[in-house]
Amino acid sequence: MDFVSTLSAMFESPLMQRALIIAILVGTTAPIIGTYLVQRRLALLGDGIGHVALTGVAMGWLAGSAAGFDSVGALAVPGAMVAAVVGAVLIEVAREKGRTSADVALALLSYGGIAGGVLLMGIAGGTSANLTGYLFGSISTVNMLDVWLTVGLAGLIVAVGIGLRPALFSLCQDEEFARATGLPVRTLNIAIAVTAALTVSVSMRVVGVLLVSALMIVPVAIAQLVATSFRSTMAVAMLIGTSVCIAGLTTTYFQPLSPGATIAVLAIGLYVLVAFLRPLIGRRGRTVQAKLNTSGKTTTTTTAQAP
Amino acid sequence: MPSPLVTPTPAVRTRDLSVNFGTGRVLDGITLHIEDGEAVALLGANGSGKTTLLKALLGLVPLEHGTAELYGVDVARRRLLPWDRVGYVPQRVGFTSGVPATAAEVVASGLLSNRRLRPVAQSRRRILAALEQVGLAGRAGERVHTFSGGQQQRVLMARALVRRPDVLLIDEPLAGLDVESRESLAGTLSALRRAGSTLLIVLHELGELEPVITRSVILQRGRMVHERVAVSSPDGQW
């Protein structure tokens, strides 16, 4: 079978169709909230929430087991969602109250989350191996219910992340000023925390909780190397997130590799490439600009953008 | 029949205001009235409580005792405060975050309030006008983190001015600025005062802003120790 016919078979496969839909939605939405986290210097928040989500997965298993479900893992994703939201709100409350610094709260939640997940899974009668799919992703097992759930959550993330962008930008850029303008800072902080938790829950099936931060943060890290504004950073990051998800998933159709790891490595590889090329492009740009200046041409290209 | 005498609501009013940080008292029994159109300098040494008083007026720090009001509304009742009438310029904001932001994006933040989570119509025009007001015309699309300290301070001023506030609370606007930036700022504030804005400015010394100031209030270890009306006529207006 040649490459084209294999590619054609991939797009005709219902399993790959579902996986691609989810990958595109996750690749598009994860960098939205990642942009705010990077701006707030909370890039590792996704990691912390991901670890808490693992406890939620195990709680879902425990509940499924207690309820006598045929598929004991049926409540794993809803459990992860609830735990992620609770964990994210707890981190936010700890940060707001100032009783402990955000990074310490994050560390406590991370360690507690992963340890709680392993312990509860044991109590539920499972083994740590049952957690592997959630640790590293299991996009090949998604069903139509997962697709609709992802569509709904992605819609919510877009509505909050893009609909409230001016207010969230203000909050992340200067929280004290946001408070001094009367913005509902506490509500907006909770909105970011909950949206981050939902993003983790959505991304979990694609890249797994251990690599969820990669999908939220690395596209933003690449975008900020080339973008000129907050809005364009978010847009470029969404484009990069979608592209690496599609490329990663397609790669795993041809090679027996882990989709989550492949997507993360592709994203990091792209970061290294752009970081390496950027000075060269910048130098060439400066040379062109110097020539234009010498010839007396105007080179001002600034454009006003509001978030 | 003559109309009854109506006392206008002062822009800023505090009564016996005290603030504690931990067990230490940072502000103690501050009673202050600032009428519309005044330009008041809040002077004092480091740690005298100037910035804390400014933040207490905006509800950014909790009061231990007393009250603070903006246009007659207690700052504790945040939802009822006339936020659109109030502008705030902090001393310094680090624009070093990895996510680039343009001057226009930063200034647009000043258009938001408790009832407005997205910029108003005509926001672009207002943003450009505010940047022009602080001498940064034509730089709206540039990344703020590439600006000098003085230029970043002007962006913060534009962010407050874009609200078209009636009262402007400014924290140490001259700190770390070169002579050119200080004179530019003095010009901007002078124009605002002529337009009738109320100013409350935290300063170490009056410096270039002396002609703008109508009254000075001096704080020492959290207490108001002196209040002085400017002898010279500000801006030669009176």
XYZ file of C-alpha atoms in Angstrom:
545
model
C 0.000 0.000 0.000
C 1.526 3.349 -1.028
C 1.590 6.495 1.122
C -1.435 8.153 -0.527
C -3.682 5.119 -0.208
C -2.581 4.670 3.428
C -3.403 8.317 4.079
C -6.750 7.856 2.366
C -7.450 4.804 4.520
C -6.568 6.813 7.600
C -9.162 9.477 6.820
C -11.781 6.802 6.072
C -11.231 5.041 9.374
C -14.004 6.056 11.853
C -11.527 5.634 14.706
C -9.044 8.026 13.115
C -11.832 10.440 12.194
C -12.865 10.651 15.844
C -9.259 10.907 16.973
C -8.537 13.678 14.464
C -11.607 15.674 15.498
C -10.543 15.482 19.144
C -6.896 16.242 18.309
C -7.883 19.342 16.303
C -10.182 20.590 19.073
C -7.564 20.006 21.764
C -4.734 21.460 19.671
C -6.811 24.586 19.063
C -8.101 25.158 22.581
C -5.194 24.129 24.831
C -2.957 27.065 23.769
C -5.784 29.555 24.478
C -5.599 29.023 28.209
C -1.853 28.350 27.928
C -1.348 31.937 26.733
C -2.862 33.284 29.959
C -0.864 30.847 32.094
C 2.420 31.842 30.440
C 1.575 35.512 30.915
C 0.894 34.896 34.625
C 4.076 32.834 34.977
C 1.995 29.804 35.908
C 3.184 27.628 33.033
C 3.281 24.537 35.224
C -0.285 24.936 36.490
C -1.453 22.478 33.831
C 0.956 19.877 35.231
C -0.372 20.323 38.757
C -3.989 20.131 37.632
C -3.144 17.092 35.501
C -1.792 15.245 38.515
C -4.913 16.079 40.494
C -6.988 14.826 37.577
C -5.269 11.481 38.059
C -6.812 11.241 41.526
C -10.144 12.011 39.847
C -9.564 9.179 37.359
C -8.982 6.763 40.244
C -12.041 8.108 42.086
C -14.051 7.486 38.921
C -12.741 3.916 38.870
C -13.644 3.513 42.536
C -17.159 4.845 41.900
C -17.563 2.661 38.783
C -16.390 -0.368 40.721
C -18.718 0.365 43.660
C -21.679 0.900 41.300
C -20.947 -2.435 39.606
C -20.535 -0.969 36.099
C -19.434 -3.358 33.369
C -16.810 -0.842 32.357
C -15.308 0.267 35.654
C -13.470 3.103 33.907
C -16.691 4.703 32.607
C -16.611 7.406 35.272
C -12.875 8.057 34.967
C -13.108 11.146 32.731
C -16.011 12.783 34.632
C -14.082 12.058 37.841
C -10.967 13.649 36.372
C -12.977 16.697 35.356
C -14.436 17.196 38.823
C -11.071 16.676 40.550
C -9.295 19.005 38.109
C -11.839 21.794 38.669
C -11.692 21.388 42.474
C -7.870 21.292 42.395
C -7.609 24.378 40.166
C -9.981 26.361 42.368
C -8.020 25.286 45.484
C -4.765 26.506 43.929
C -6.434 29.811 43.074
C -7.864 30.229 46.579
C -4.459 29.438 48.145
C -2.841 31.995 45.833
C -5.448 34.666 46.565
C -5.345 34.198 50.320
C -1.573 34.429 50.145
C -1.144 31.865 52.890
C 1.168 29.914 50.640
C 2.897 30.891 47.418
C 1.432 29.662 44.143
C 4.389 27.404 43.339
C 4.294 25.705 46.756
C 0.516 25.183 46.479
C 1.098 23.752 42.998
C 3.798 21.375 44.249
C 1.628 20.134 47.136
C -1.272 19.513 44.786
C 0.934 17.750 42.207
C 2.466 15.307 44.662
C -0.839 14.744 46.458
C -2.646 14.236 43.151
C -0.361 11.587 41.722
C 0.007 9.742 45.045
C -3.760 9.863 45.604
C -4.346 8.491 42.112
C -2.091 5.460 42.625
C -3.490 4.735 46.096
C -7.159 5.034 45.105
C -6.609 2.923 42.005
C -5.254 0.176 44.269
C -8.300 0.453 46.534
C -10.582 0.284 43.463
C -9.017 -3.081 42.591
C -7.009 -1.778 39.647
C -3.286 -1.469 39.181
C -0.974 1.383 38.294
C -0.988 -0.049 34.764
C -4.639 1.011 34.468
C -3.468 4.595 34.875
C -1.031 4.397 31.958
C -3.655 5.355 29.373
C -4.413 8.498 31.333
C -0.760 9.270 32.048
C 0.310 9.151 28.391
C -2.984 9.481 26.494
C -5.190 6.977 24.752
C -6.671 8.746 21.783
C -7.091 5.495 19.851
C -9.816 4.404 22.297
C -12.108 7.450 21.993
C -15.791 6.940 21.172
C -18.512 9.299 19.910
C -19.457 10.273 23.468
C -15.865 11.465 23.986
C -16.108 13.460 20.748
C -19.302 15.256 21.817
C -17.920 15.864 25.299
C -14.784 17.383 23.765
C -16.854 19.538 21.386
C -18.859 20.914 24.322
C -15.845 21.602 26.510
C -13.879 23.116 23.631
C -16.801 25.468 22.958
C -16.784 26.545 26.590
C -13.006 27.103 26.580
C -13.250 29.213 23.418
C -16.180 31.208 24.836
C -14.285 32.051 28.023
C -10.753 32.290 26.625
C -11.587 34.408 23.592
C -14.881 35.998 24.656
C -13.319 37.397 27.844
C -9.895 38.049 26.334
C -9.701 41.810 27.085
C -10.608 41.285 30.746
C -8.418 38.199 31.152
C -5.510 39.974 29.462
C -5.885 42.887 31.871
C -6.018 40.512 34.831
C -2.965 38.501 33.772
C -0.970 41.559 32.769
C -1.525 43.590 35.958
C -3.908 42.125 38.530
C -3.718 45.128 40.853
C -4.692 47.515 38.058
C -7.524 45.180 37.019
C -8.819 45.373 40.594
C -8.447 49.165 40.548
C -10.656 49.398 37.448
C -13.426 47.515 39.229
C -13.082 44.311 37.209
C -14.475 41.255 39.065
C -10.987 39.895 39.675
C -11.956 36.939 41.861
C -14.560 35.726 39.339
C -12.109 36.104 36.461
C -9.389 34.254 38.391
C -11.785 31.394 39.049
C -12.809 31.453 35.370
C -9.152 30.987 34.344
C -8.652 28.199 36.896
C -11.802 26.327 35.861
C -11.064 26.766 32.152
C -7.526 25.458 32.727
C -9.009 22.443 34.527
C -11.423 21.766 31.667
C -8.571 22.116 29.170
C -6.581 19.506 31.104
C -9.604 17.177 31.156
C -10.079 17.595 27.404
C -6.384 17.182 26.592
C -5.960 14.144 28.826
C -7.212 11.714 26.177
C -4.820 13.078 23.553
C -1.501 13.588 25.323
C -2.085 12.263 28.846
C -1.793 14.132 32.126
C 2.017 13.986 32.169
C 2.290 15.816 28.853
C -0.793 18.012 29.060
C 1.252 21.093 29.871
C 3.279 20.560 26.688
C 0.187 21.126 24.563
C -0.863 24.179 26.595
C 2.534 25.843 26.903
C 4.939 24.830 24.096
C 2.797 26.288 21.237
C 2.681 29.564 23.197
C 6.447 29.438 23.742
C 6.914 29.072 19.964
C 4.371 31.785 19.159
C 5.959 34.347 21.448
C 9.187 33.986 19.467
C 7.515 35.276 16.318
C 4.344 37.163 17.311
C 4.188 40.901 17.965
C 1.110 41.197 20.168
C -0.858 39.257 22.755
C -3.658 38.597 20.303
C -1.354 37.359 17.552
C 0.547 35.197 20.071
C -2.693 33.439 20.966
C -3.698 33.023 17.314
C -0.301 31.663 16.244
C -0.200 29.315 19.260
C -3.637 27.932 18.330
C -2.441 27.338 14.772
C 0.735 25.604 15.994
C -1.182 23.508 18.535
C -3.588 22.291 15.853
C -0.781 21.586 13.389
C 1.368 19.523 15.780
C -1.666 17.543 16.941
C -2.613 16.633 13.365
C 1.008 15.910 12.408
C 1.609 13.863 15.556
C -1.526 11.802 15.172
C -0.854 11.201 11.477
C 2.692 10.087 12.300
C 1.398 7.500 14.755
C -0.853 6.067 12.057
C 2.254 5.181 10.082
C 4.544 4.350 12.988
C 3.584 2.521 16.189
C 4.405 5.434 18.502
C 2.635 7.037 21.448
C 0.482 9.931 20.081
C 1.000 12.083 23.193
C 4.764 11.716 23.199
C 4.959 12.229 19.429
C 2.911 15.444 19.618
C 5.021 16.770 22.522
C 8.321 15.952 20.782
C 7.109 17.556 17.530
C 6.130 20.721 19.421
C 9.442 20.925 21.264
C 11.339 20.205 18.032
C 9.469 23.063 16.372
C 10.378 25.346 19.284
C 14.078 24.506 18.891
C 13.878 25.074 15.133
C 12.136 28.466 15.446
C 14.439 29.571 18.283
C 17.438 28.639 16.096
C 16.098 30.327 12.951
C 14.751 33.464 14.590
C 18.080 35.292 14.997
C 18.962 34.492 11.386
C 15.611 35.820 10.166
C 15.965 38.836 12.451
C 19.478 39.576 11.159
C 18.303 39.333 7.556
C 15.332 41.548 8.383
C 17.616 44.145 9.942
C 19.895 44.086 6.875
C 16.937 44.649 4.556
C 15.682 47.436 6.804
C 19.117 49.090 6.838
C 19.190 48.994 3.031
C 15.722 50.514 2.872
C 16.723 53.203 5.343
C 19.790 53.985 3.253
C 17.642 54.368 0.174
C 15.381 56.730 2.146
C 12.274 54.564 2.217
C 9.895 54.530 5.189
C 9.841 51.236 7.068
C 7.274 51.911 9.775
C 4.893 48.974 9.884
C 3.241 49.367 13.249
C -0.431 48.614 13.568
C -2.593 49.234 16.616
C -4.291 46.168 18.028
C -6.638 45.926 20.959
C -6.941 42.546 22.685
C -35.730 82.857 46.287
C -32.083 81.871 46.434
C -31.303 78.230 45.737
C -30.266 76.240 48.793
C -26.527 75.897 49.227
C -25.431 72.457 48.038
C -22.079 71.128 49.196
C -20.520 69.159 46.331
C -19.404 65.618 47.127
C -15.621 65.572 47.450
C -13.735 63.403 44.993
C -11.868 61.711 47.835
C -12.786 61.584 51.509
C -11.310 59.534 54.327
C -12.313 59.590 57.973
C -9.997 58.267 60.676
C -8.617 55.700 58.227
C -6.239 53.075 59.629
C -4.543 50.136 57.916
C -2.618 47.291 59.523
C -0.162 44.919 57.877
C 0.094 41.957 60.234
C 0.394 43.419 63.700
C 1.995 46.660 62.520
C -0.054 49.830 61.898
C 0.855 51.283 58.518
C -1.723 54.102 58.418
C -3.173 55.674 61.518
C -6.179 57.976 61.725
C -5.963 59.606 58.291
C -8.719 62.149 57.642
C -8.458 63.739 54.223
C -10.801 65.646 51.888
C -9.947 66.333 48.267
C -12.376 68.512 46.343
C -12.966 68.268 42.604
C -10.254 70.056 40.635
C -7.597 69.922 43.344
C -4.092 68.595 42.688
C -2.781 67.123 45.920
C 0.731 65.812 46.491
C 1.142 63.058 49.054
C 4.665 63.466 50.390
C 6.735 61.515 52.906
C 9.761 59.336 53.417
C 9.975 55.673 52.365
C 7.628 53.578 54.476
C 5.514 56.532 55.580
C 2.375 54.939 54.123
C 1.855 57.028 50.957
C 1.357 54.135 48.557
C -0.737 52.241 51.105
C -3.069 55.248 51.401
C -3.448 55.346 47.619
C -4.242 51.624 47.571
C -6.664 51.979 50.496
C -8.564 54.594 48.477
C -8.951 52.060 45.663
C -9.980 49.246 47.993
C -6.769 47.333 47.242
C -5.881 46.927 50.920
C -8.356 46.221 53.733
C -9.082 48.987 56.251
C -8.594 48.252 59.932
C -10.645 51.257 60.993
C -12.402 54.287 59.513
C -13.783 54.863 56.022
C -12.605 55.827 52.568
C -14.933 57.217 49.907
C -14.655 58.059 46.235
C -17.338 60.532 45.135
C -19.346 59.728 48.235
C -19.319 55.937 47.809
C -17.587 53.788 50.426
C -14.735 51.881 48.737
C -15.836 48.752 50.599
C -18.958 48.737 48.374
C -16.935 47.896 45.279
C -19.895 47.176 43.017
C -21.351 50.633 43.604
C -18.152 52.614 43.110
C -18.073 54.959 40.096
C -15.091 53.127 38.566
C -15.345 54.983 35.260
C -14.558 58.251 37.092
C -11.377 56.880 38.664
C -7.967 56.407 37.042
C -4.975 54.713 38.671
C -1.333 54.807 37.629
C 0.846 52.369 39.612
C 4.494 53.104 40.224
C 5.866 50.437 37.924
C 4.682 47.296 36.192
C 7.147 44.715 34.916
C 6.530 44.308 31.194
C 8.993 41.434 31.063
C 6.502 38.594 30.650
C 7.305 36.338 27.738
C 3.998 37.022 25.993
C 4.412 40.153 23.900
C 1.823 42.901 24.277
C 1.489 46.081 22.250
C 1.060 49.517 23.790
C -2.484 49.561 22.384
C -3.326 46.274 24.098
C -2.043 47.529 27.445
C -3.876 50.849 27.121
C -7.101 49.041 26.124
C -7.148 47.494 29.628
C -7.993 50.956 30.922
C -11.324 50.885 29.102
C -12.692 48.052 31.219
C -14.657 48.212 34.454
C -17.003 46.133 36.603
C -19.799 46.659 34.067
C -17.663 46.437 30.938
C -15.564 43.350 30.270
C -14.832 44.320 26.671
C -13.652 47.690 25.332
C -16.320 50.223 24.358
C -17.157 51.294 20.847
C -14.692 53.844 19.460
C -12.075 52.235 21.686
C -9.358 52.324 19.034
C -9.742 56.064 18.594
C -9.637 56.597 22.355
C -6.531 54.413 22.712
C -4.677 56.334 20.021
C -5.759 59.652 21.569
C -4.538 58.575 25.028
C -1.170 57.506 23.625
C -0.899 60.819 21.778
C -1.704 62.636 25.038
C 1.403 61.109 26.659
C 3.651 61.677 23.667
C 3.562 58.164 22.234
C 1.610 58.856 19.071
C 2.328 56.355 16.329
C 3.685 53.693 18.695
C 0.435 51.867 19.460
C 1.468 48.708 17.630
C 4.914 48.407 19.210
C 5.727 45.873 21.919
C 5.763 47.496 25.347
C 8.682 45.472 26.652
C 10.936 47.127 24.069
C 10.093 50.585 25.508
C 12.377 52.432 27.939
C 11.334 52.772 31.596
C 10.077 56.305 30.987
C 8.076 55.238 27.945
C 6.553 52.331 29.861
C 5.517 54.796 32.564
C 3.821 56.891 29.885
C 1.957 53.805 28.647
C 0.661 53.287 32.202
C -0.436 56.924 32.261
C -2.211 56.466 28.907
C -3.914 53.341 30.309
C -5.417 55.484 33.080
C -6.210 58.473 30.834
C -8.083 56.372 28.258
C -10.863 56.030 30.872
C -11.251 59.827 30.816
C -11.312 59.814 34.611
C -12.418 62.686 36.837
C -9.906 61.762 39.529
C -6.456 60.353 38.875
C -4.460 58.550 41.580
C -0.780 58.344 40.629
C 1.964 56.518 42.511
C 5.510 57.930 42.304
C 5.302 59.047 38.675
C 8.748 60.672 38.695
C 10.668 57.705 40.106
C 13.438 56.548 37.804
C 12.564 58.931 34.965
C 15.045 61.026 33.028
C 14.644 64.799 32.809
C 12.878 64.677 29.452
C 10.308 62.147 30.684
C 9.759 64.119 33.908
C 9.095 67.314 31.974
C 6.822 65.497 29.554
C 4.850 64.055 32.480
C 4.619 67.463 34.137
C 3.194 68.843 30.896
C 0.595 66.066 30.690
C -0.505 66.544 34.319
C -0.593 70.313 33.929
C -2.917 69.953 30.947
C -5.137 67.581 32.921
C -5.389 70.034 35.792
C -6.312 72.851 33.437
C -9.042 70.572 32.069
C -10.449 70.237 35.605
C -9.203 66.785 36.596
C -8.602 65.987 40.245
C -5.122 64.640 40.970
C -3.702 62.798 43.970
C -0.024 62.131 43.396
C 2.379 60.203 45.622
C 5.780 61.893 45.479
C 9.105 61.923 47.293
C 9.614 65.545 46.300
C 7.578 67.957 44.223
C 10.321 68.459 41.620
C 8.994 69.235 38.153
C 5.419 68.829 39.407
C 5.551 71.752 41.828
C 3.693 74.132 39.458
C 0.885 71.570 39.098
C 0.266 70.961 42.823
C -2.331 72.994 44.754
C -1.894 71.316 48.141
C 0.656 69.052 49.804
C -0.070 66.473 52.474
C 2.860 65.047 54.403
C 2.801 61.599 55.977
C 5.193 60.388 58.638
C 5.082 56.841 59.990
C 1.495 56.422 58.849
C 0.183 59.682 60.280
C -0.693 62.958 58.582
C 1.696 65.464 60.097
C 1.353 68.489 57.841
C -0.932 69.968 55.227
C 0.066 72.955 53.140
C -1.681 74.876 50.405
C 0.629 75.845 47.551
C 1.823 79.433 47.892
C 2.494 80.029 44.239
C -0.391 79.894 41.826
C -0.314 76.617 39.973
C 0.058 77.028 36.251
C -0.428 80.759 36.834
C -4.186 80.165 36.863
C -4.929 81.899 40.178
